[in-house]
Amino acid sequence: MSTAPTLAGKRPSTLRGGHLPKWAPWAIAAGSVAAGLGVSAAAGLHSSVQWALIAAILHVLGTYVIASLVENRRQAKDRVVTSLVWVAFLLAVVPLASLVWSTVQRGVKVLDLYFLTHSMGVVADSETGGGIYHAILGTLEQVGLATLIAAPVGVLTAIYLVEYGRGNLARAVTFFVDVMTGIPSIVAGLFILSLMLMFDMEPFGFAGSLALAILMMPVVVRSTEEMLKLVPNELREASLALGVPKWRTILKVVLPTSLGGITTGIMLAIARIAGETAPVLLLVFGSKFINANPFDGAQASLPLYIYQQYGSGEVTAYDRAWAASLTLIAFVMILNLVARGIARWKAPKTGR
């Protein structure tokens, strides 16, 4: 009979052991904030950024030490990674929340129905009154025309790359889409400006729409391409096996399946170009008066209005710039909410 000692009774179990309570992360976070404030006060630091960074470092270190003592090193590493994720999340959210709060706090001073339904007209930058109706109208027309140009071209290009693209042409199109994704907005504006100078044309709203469409196309292509790739090939094969032509399969099977994602991508692309200032400054030039015709004469837009009002240096103009900024943020937020609603509405139904 073997007398070798069994190791099962001597080896510590890694499946059993201490476990931190659910409130422990919150307690560690509160203690880290208190310690960060104490260290900042002792060191004479007056910046909120400094004590926040100190608190974040103490939170990560404290989580690792306490989890190592109570649980084990593997669980401690897991909790440290979780803490780093939360710290990164706060580092991203706090500046955004501060920006939104500052915009709301300063923008509500003059933001009312009168401000939204009147233009600057003959109001000087140093005078009170005036509004952004002409800028809202210009933004809606310019962004709308850009969408009418870029959305069909971008969707059809993505369909070609996913469903038909093979060979050198597809690789060239993919390469140029990647290049266009990273070009600065001023380059698109300069391209359209060079065409305007060649044909001796004056600034007008549609020129800005052309530059915005150039910026919007690669975003639409990329988002639509990814959505089309998510459609299972089994759906295509089932349709083709029934004798349905490929173009009809794309139209009746592929596009309806990915319609929610495509619409979301287009809406996000619209939100991306809605705040562009550089191409509008070069091509549209801006106007204090209402111009409902984007094909004739200078026209205003919200980003350009904000830039011009803030650059005037007048206190009343600062208030109007903040109110216009709040309006632009609300416009982009509404677009994102609409995109999420459409994506949820058009998402494929799942169930048993």
Coordinates of C-alpha atoms in Angstrom, one line a residue:
M1 CA 0.0 0.0 0.0
S2 CA 1.4 3.4 -1.0
T3 CA 2.1 5.9 1.7
A4 CA 2.7 8.9 -0.6
P5 CA 1.0 11.9 0.9
T6 CA -1.9 13.2 -1.1
L7 CA -1.5 16.7 -2.4
A8 CA -5.2 17.3 -2.6
G9 CA -5.6 18.1 1.1
K10 CA -2.5 20.4 1.1
R11 CA -3.1 22.4 -2.1
P12 CA -5.0 25.6 -1.4
S13 CA -8.2 25.8 -3.3
T14 CA -8.4 28.6 -5.9
L15 CA -12.2 28.2 -6.3
R16 CA -12.9 29.0 -2.6
G17 CA -11.8 31.9 -0.7
G18 CA -12.7 35.4 0.5
H19 CA -14.8 37.6 -1.7
L20 CA -15.3 41.4 -1.5
P21 CA -18.9 42.5 -0.9
K22 CA -20.8 44.3 -3.6
W23 CA -20.4 47.7 -2.0
A24 CA -16.6 47.3 -1.8
P25 CA -15.8 49.1 -5.2
W26 CA -17.9 52.0 -4.2
A27 CA -16.2 52.2 -0.8
I28 CA -12.8 52.0 -2.4
A29 CA -13.8 54.8 -4.8
A30 CA -15.1 57.0 -2.0
G31 CA -11.9 56.4 0.0
S32 CA -9.8 57.2 -3.1
V33 CA -11.6 60.5 -3.7
A34 CA -11.2 61.5 0.0
A35 CA -7.5 60.5 -0.1
G36 CA -7.0 62.4 -3.3
L37 CA -8.6 65.5 -1.8
G38 CA -6.4 65.1 1.3
V39 CA -3.2 64.7 -0.7
S40 CA -4.1 67.7 -2.9
A41 CA -4.8 69.9 0.2
A42 CA -1.6 68.8 1.9
A43 CA 0.5 69.5 -1.3
G44 CA -1.3 72.8 -2.0
L45 CA -2.8 71.7 -5.3
H46 CA -5.7 73.8 -6.4
S47 CA -6.5 72.2 -9.7
S48 CA -9.5 69.7 -9.8
V49 CA -7.7 67.8 -12.6
Q50 CA -4.7 67.1 -10.4
W51 CA -6.7 65.7 -7.5
A52 CA -8.9 63.7 -9.8
L53 CA -5.8 62.0 -11.3
I54 CA -4.4 61.4 -7.8
A55 CA -7.7 59.9 -6.8
A56 CA -7.8 57.7 -10.0
I57 CA -4.3 56.3 -9.3
L58 CA -5.1 55.7 -5.6
H59 CA -8.3 53.9 -6.7
V60 CA -6.5 51.5 -9.0
L61 CA -3.7 50.8 -6.4
G62 CA -6.2 50.4 -3.6
T63 CA -8.4 48.0 -5.5
Y64 CA -5.4 45.8 -6.3
V65 CA -4.0 45.8 -2.7
I66 CA -7.4 45.1 -1.1
A67 CA -8.4 42.5 -3.6
S68 CA -5.1 40.7 -3.3
L69 CA -5.4 40.5 0.5
V70 CA -9.0 39.4 0.6
E71 CA -9.4 37.4 -2.6
N72 CA -6.4 36.3 -4.8
R73 CA -4.0 37.9 -7.3
R74 CA -6.1 36.7 -10.3
Q75 CA -9.2 38.3 -9.0
A76 CA -7.2 41.4 -8.1
K77 CA -6.0 41.7 -11.7
D78 CA -9.5 41.4 -12.9
R79 CA -10.7 44.1 -10.6
V80 CA -7.8 46.4 -11.6
V81 CA -8.8 46.1 -15.2
T82 CA -12.4 46.9 -14.3
S83 CA -11.2 49.9 -12.4
L84 CA -9.1 51.1 -15.4
V85 CA -12.2 50.8 -17.6
W86 CA -14.2 52.9 -15.2
V87 CA -11.4 55.5 -14.9
A88 CA -11.2 55.7 -18.7
F89 CA -14.9 56.1 -18.9
L90 CA -14.9 59.0 -16.4
L91 CA -12.0 60.6 -18.2
A92 CA -14.1 60.6 -21.4
V93 CA -17.4 61.6 -19.9
V94 CA -16.4 64.3 -17.4
P95 CA -15.1 66.7 -20.1
L96 CA -18.1 66.1 -22.3
A97 CA -20.5 66.7 -19.4
S98 CA -18.6 69.8 -18.5
L99 CA -18.8 71.1 -22.1
V100 CA -22.5 70.4 -22.3
W101 CA -23.1 72.1 -18.9
S102 CA -21.1 75.2 -19.9
T103 CA -23.0 75.5 -23.2
V104 CA -26.4 75.1 -21.5
Q105 CA -25.5 77.5 -18.8
R106 CA -24.3 80.2 -21.2
G107 CA -26.6 79.5 -24.1
V108 CA -30.0 79.8 -22.2
K109 CA -29.4 83.6 -21.7
V110 CA -30.8 84.6 -25.1
L111 CA -32.2 81.3 -26.4
D112 CA -35.9 81.8 -26.8
L113 CA -38.6 81.7 -29.5
Y114 CA -37.7 85.1 -30.8
F115 CA -34.0 84.1 -31.2
L116 CA -35.0 81.0 -33.2
T117 CA -37.4 82.8 -35.5
H118 CA -35.5 86.0 -36.4
S119 CA -32.3 86.7 -38.3
M120 CA -29.6 89.2 -37.6
G121 CA -30.8 91.6 -40.3
V122 CA -29.6 95.1 -39.6
V123 CA -28.6 94.2 -36.0
A124 CA -25.0 95.0 -35.3
D125 CA -22.8 92.6 -33.4
S126 CA -22.5 95.0 -30.5
E127 CA -26.3 95.4 -30.2
T128 CA -28.8 93.1 -28.4
G129 CA -31.5 91.2 -30.3
G130 CA -31.2 89.3 -33.5
G131 CA -31.5 85.6 -34.0
I132 CA -30.4 82.5 -35.9
Y133 CA -33.3 81.7 -38.2
H134 CA -31.2 82.5 -41.3
A135 CA -28.4 80.2 -40.0
I136 CA -30.8 77.3 -39.2
L137 CA -32.3 77.6 -42.6
G138 CA -28.9 77.6 -44.3
T139 CA -27.7 74.6 -42.3
L140 CA -30.8 72.6 -43.1
E141 CA -30.6 73.3 -46.8
Q142 CA -26.8 72.8 -47.1
V143 CA -26.8 69.6 -45.1
G144 CA -29.9 68.3 -46.8
L145 CA -28.5 68.8 -50.3
A146 CA -25.2 67.2 -49.2
T147 CA -27.2 64.2 -48.0
L148 CA -29.1 63.9 -51.2
I149 CA -25.7 63.8 -53.0
A150 CA -23.6 61.7 -50.7
A151 CA -26.1 59.1 -49.4
P152 CA -27.1 57.4 -52.7
V153 CA -23.5 57.6 -54.0
G154 CA -22.1 56.2 -50.7
V155 CA -24.7 53.4 -50.5
L156 CA -24.2 52.3 -54.1
T157 CA -20.5 52.4 -53.7
A158 CA -20.7 50.1 -50.7
I159 CA -23.0 47.7 -52.5
Y160 CA -20.5 47.5 -55.3
L161 CA -17.5 46.8 -52.9
V162 CA -19.4 44.1 -51.0
E163 CA -21.5 42.4 -53.7
Y164 CA -19.6 43.0 -56.9
G165 CA -16.1 44.4 -56.1
R166 CA -13.3 42.2 -57.4
G167 CA -9.9 43.0 -58.8
N168 CA -7.9 46.3 -59.2
L169 CA -10.9 48.6 -59.4
A170 CA -12.4 47.5 -56.1
R171 CA -9.0 47.8 -54.4
A172 CA -8.5 51.3 -55.9
V173 CA -12.0 52.4 -54.7
T174 CA -11.3 51.0 -51.2
F175 CA -7.9 52.9 -51.1
F176 CA -9.4 56.2 -52.1
V177 CA -12.3 55.8 -49.7
D178 CA -9.7 55.3 -46.9
V179 CA -7.8 58.4 -48.1
M180 CA -11.0 60.5 -48.2
T181 CA -11.9 59.4 -44.7
G182 CA -8.9 61.2 -43.3
I183 CA -8.7 64.4 -45.4
P184 CA -9.2 67.7 -43.5
S185 CA -12.4 69.6 -44.2
I186 CA -10.5 72.6 -45.5
V187 CA -9.1 70.5 -48.3
A188 CA -12.6 69.6 -49.5
G189 CA -13.4 73.3 -49.3
L190 CA -10.3 74.3 -51.3
F191 CA -11.2 71.8 -54.0
I192 CA -14.7 73.2 -54.6
L193 CA -13.2 76.8 -54.3
S194 CA -10.8 76.0 -57.1
L195 CA -13.7 74.9 -59.3
M196 CA -15.6 78.1 -58.4
L197 CA -12.6 80.2 -59.4
M198 CA -12.2 78.4 -62.7
F199 CA -15.8 79.2 -63.6
D200 CA -15.8 82.7 -62.0
M201 CA -18.6 81.9 -59.5
E202 CA -19.7 83.8 -56.5
P203 CA -20.2 82.2 -53.0
F204 CA -23.5 80.3 -52.7
G205 CA -25.0 77.7 -50.4
F206 CA -24.8 74.7 -52.8
A207 CA -21.0 75.1 -53.0
G208 CA -20.9 74.3 -49.3
S209 CA -23.2 71.4 -49.9
L210 CA -20.7 69.9 -52.4
A211 CA -17.8 70.2 -50.0
L212 CA -19.9 68.7 -47.2
A213 CA -20.9 65.8 -49.5
I214 CA -17.2 65.0 -50.2
L215 CA -16.7 64.8 -46.4
M216 CA -19.9 62.7 -45.9
M217 CA -19.3 60.1 -48.7
P218 CA -16.5 58.0 -47.1
V219 CA -18.4 57.8 -43.8
V220 CA -21.5 56.5 -45.6
V221 CA -19.5 54.1 -47.6
R222 CA -17.6 52.7 -44.6
S223 CA -20.7 52.3 -42.4
T224 CA -22.9 50.8 -45.2
E225 CA -20.1 48.4 -46.2
E226 CA -19.8 47.1 -42.6
M227 CA -23.6 46.7 -42.4
L228 CA -23.8 44.8 -45.6
K229 CA -21.0 42.4 -44.5
L230 CA -23.1 41.5 -41.4
V231 CA -25.9 40.1 -43.6
P232 CA -25.5 36.3 -43.5
N233 CA -24.5 34.7 -46.8
E234 CA -27.1 32.0 -46.2
L235 CA -29.8 34.6 -47.0
R236 CA -28.1 35.5 -50.3
E237 CA -27.6 31.8 -51.2
A238 CA -31.2 30.9 -50.3
S239 CA -32.5 33.7 -52.6
L240 CA -30.2 32.8 -55.4
A241 CA -31.1 29.1 -55.1
L242 CA -34.7 30.1 -55.8
G243 CA -33.7 31.6 -59.1
V244 CA -33.9 35.2 -58.0
P245 CA -31.5 37.5 -59.9
K246 CA -28.6 39.0 -57.9
W247 CA -29.8 42.6 -58.2
R248 CA -33.2 41.6 -56.9
T249 CA -31.6 39.7 -54.1
I250 CA -29.7 42.8 -53.1
L251 CA -32.8 44.9 -53.4
K252 CA -35.3 42.6 -51.6
V253 CA -33.1 40.7 -49.1
V254 CA -29.8 42.3 -48.4
L255 CA -30.8 46.0 -48.2
P256 CA -34.0 45.4 -46.0
T257 CA -31.9 43.3 -43.6
S258 CA -29.3 46.0 -43.1
L259 CA -31.6 49.0 -43.5
G260 CA -31.4 49.9 -39.9
G261 CA -27.7 50.0 -39.8
I262 CA -27.4 51.9 -43.1
T263 CA -29.8 54.5 -41.9
T264 CA -27.9 54.9 -38.6
G265 CA -24.7 55.4 -40.5
I266 CA -26.2 58.0 -42.8
M267 CA -27.6 59.9 -39.8
L268 CA -24.3 59.8 -38.0
A269 CA -22.6 61.1 -41.2
I270 CA -25.1 64.0 -41.2
A271 CA -24.2 64.8 -37.6
R272 CA -20.5 64.7 -38.5
I273 CA -20.9 67.4 -41.3
A274 CA -23.4 69.5 -39.5
G275 CA -20.7 71.2 -37.4
E276 CA -18.2 71.9 -40.2
T277 CA -17.0 75.5 -40.4
A278 CA -14.0 75.7 -42.7
P279 CA -15.6 74.7 -46.0
V280 CA -18.7 76.8 -45.3
L281 CA -16.4 79.8 -44.5
L282 CA -14.7 79.5 -47.9
L283 CA -17.6 78.7 -50.1
V284 CA -20.8 80.1 -48.5
F285 CA -19.3 83.3 -47.0
G286 CA -22.1 84.0 -44.6
S287 CA -24.9 86.5 -44.5
K288 CA -27.0 88.3 -41.9
F289 CA -30.1 88.2 -44.0
I290 CA -32.4 85.3 -44.8
N291 CA -31.5 83.6 -48.1
A292 CA -33.8 80.6 -48.8
N293 CA -32.2 79.9 -52.2
P294 CA -29.0 77.9 -51.8
F295 CA -28.1 78.3 -55.5
D296 CA -27.9 82.1 -55.5
G297 CA -25.9 84.4 -53.2
A298 CA -24.2 84.0 -49.8
Q299 CA -25.9 82.1 -47.1
A300 CA -25.5 81.6 -43.4
S301 CA -25.1 78.4 -41.4
L302 CA -24.9 77.6 -37.7
P303 CA -21.2 76.8 -37.4
L304 CA -20.3 79.8 -39.5
Y305 CA -22.6 82.0 -37.4
I306 CA -21.0 80.8 -34.2
Y307 CA -17.5 81.5 -35.6
Q308 CA -18.4 85.0 -36.8
Q309 CA -20.2 86.0 -33.6
Y310 CA -17.5 84.8 -31.3
G311 CA -14.8 86.4 -33.4
S312 CA -16.5 89.8 -33.2
G313 CA -15.4 90.2 -29.6
E314 CA -18.6 91.8 -28.3
V315 CA -20.4 90.6 -25.1
T316 CA -23.8 90.4 -26.8
A317 CA -22.3 88.4 -29.7
Y318 CA -20.7 86.0 -27.2
D319 CA -24.2 85.3 -25.8
R320 CA -25.6 84.7 -29.3
A321 CA -22.7 82.4 -30.1
W322 CA -23.3 80.2 -27.0
A323 CA -27.0 80.1 -27.8
A324 CA -26.3 79.0 -31.4
S325 CA -23.8 76.4 -30.0
L326 CA -26.6 75.0 -27.8
T327 CA -28.9 74.8 -30.8
L328 CA -26.3 73.0 -32.8
I329 CA -25.7 70.5 -30.0
A330 CA -29.4 69.9 -29.7
F331 CA -29.7 69.4 -33.5
V332 CA -26.9 66.8 -33.5
M333 CA -28.4 65.1 -30.4
I334 CA -31.8 64.8 -32.1
L335 CA -30.1 63.3 -35.2
N336 CA -28.4 60.7 -33.0
L337 CA -31.7 59.8 -31.2
V338 CA -33.5 59.5 -34.5
A339 CA -30.7 57.2 -35.8
R340 CA -31.0 55.0 -32.7
G341 CA -34.8 54.9 -33.0
I342 CA -34.6 53.9 -36.7
A343 CA -32.0 51.3 -35.9
R344 CA -34.2 49.7 -33.2
W345 CA -37.3 49.9 -35.4
K346 CA -35.6 48.4 -38.5
A347 CA -33.6 45.8 -36.5
P348 CA -34.3 42.2 -37.5
K349 CA -36.8 40.6 -35.2
T350 CA -35.5 37.8 -33.1
G351 CA -37.3 35.2 -31.3
R352 CA -38.2 31.5 -31.2

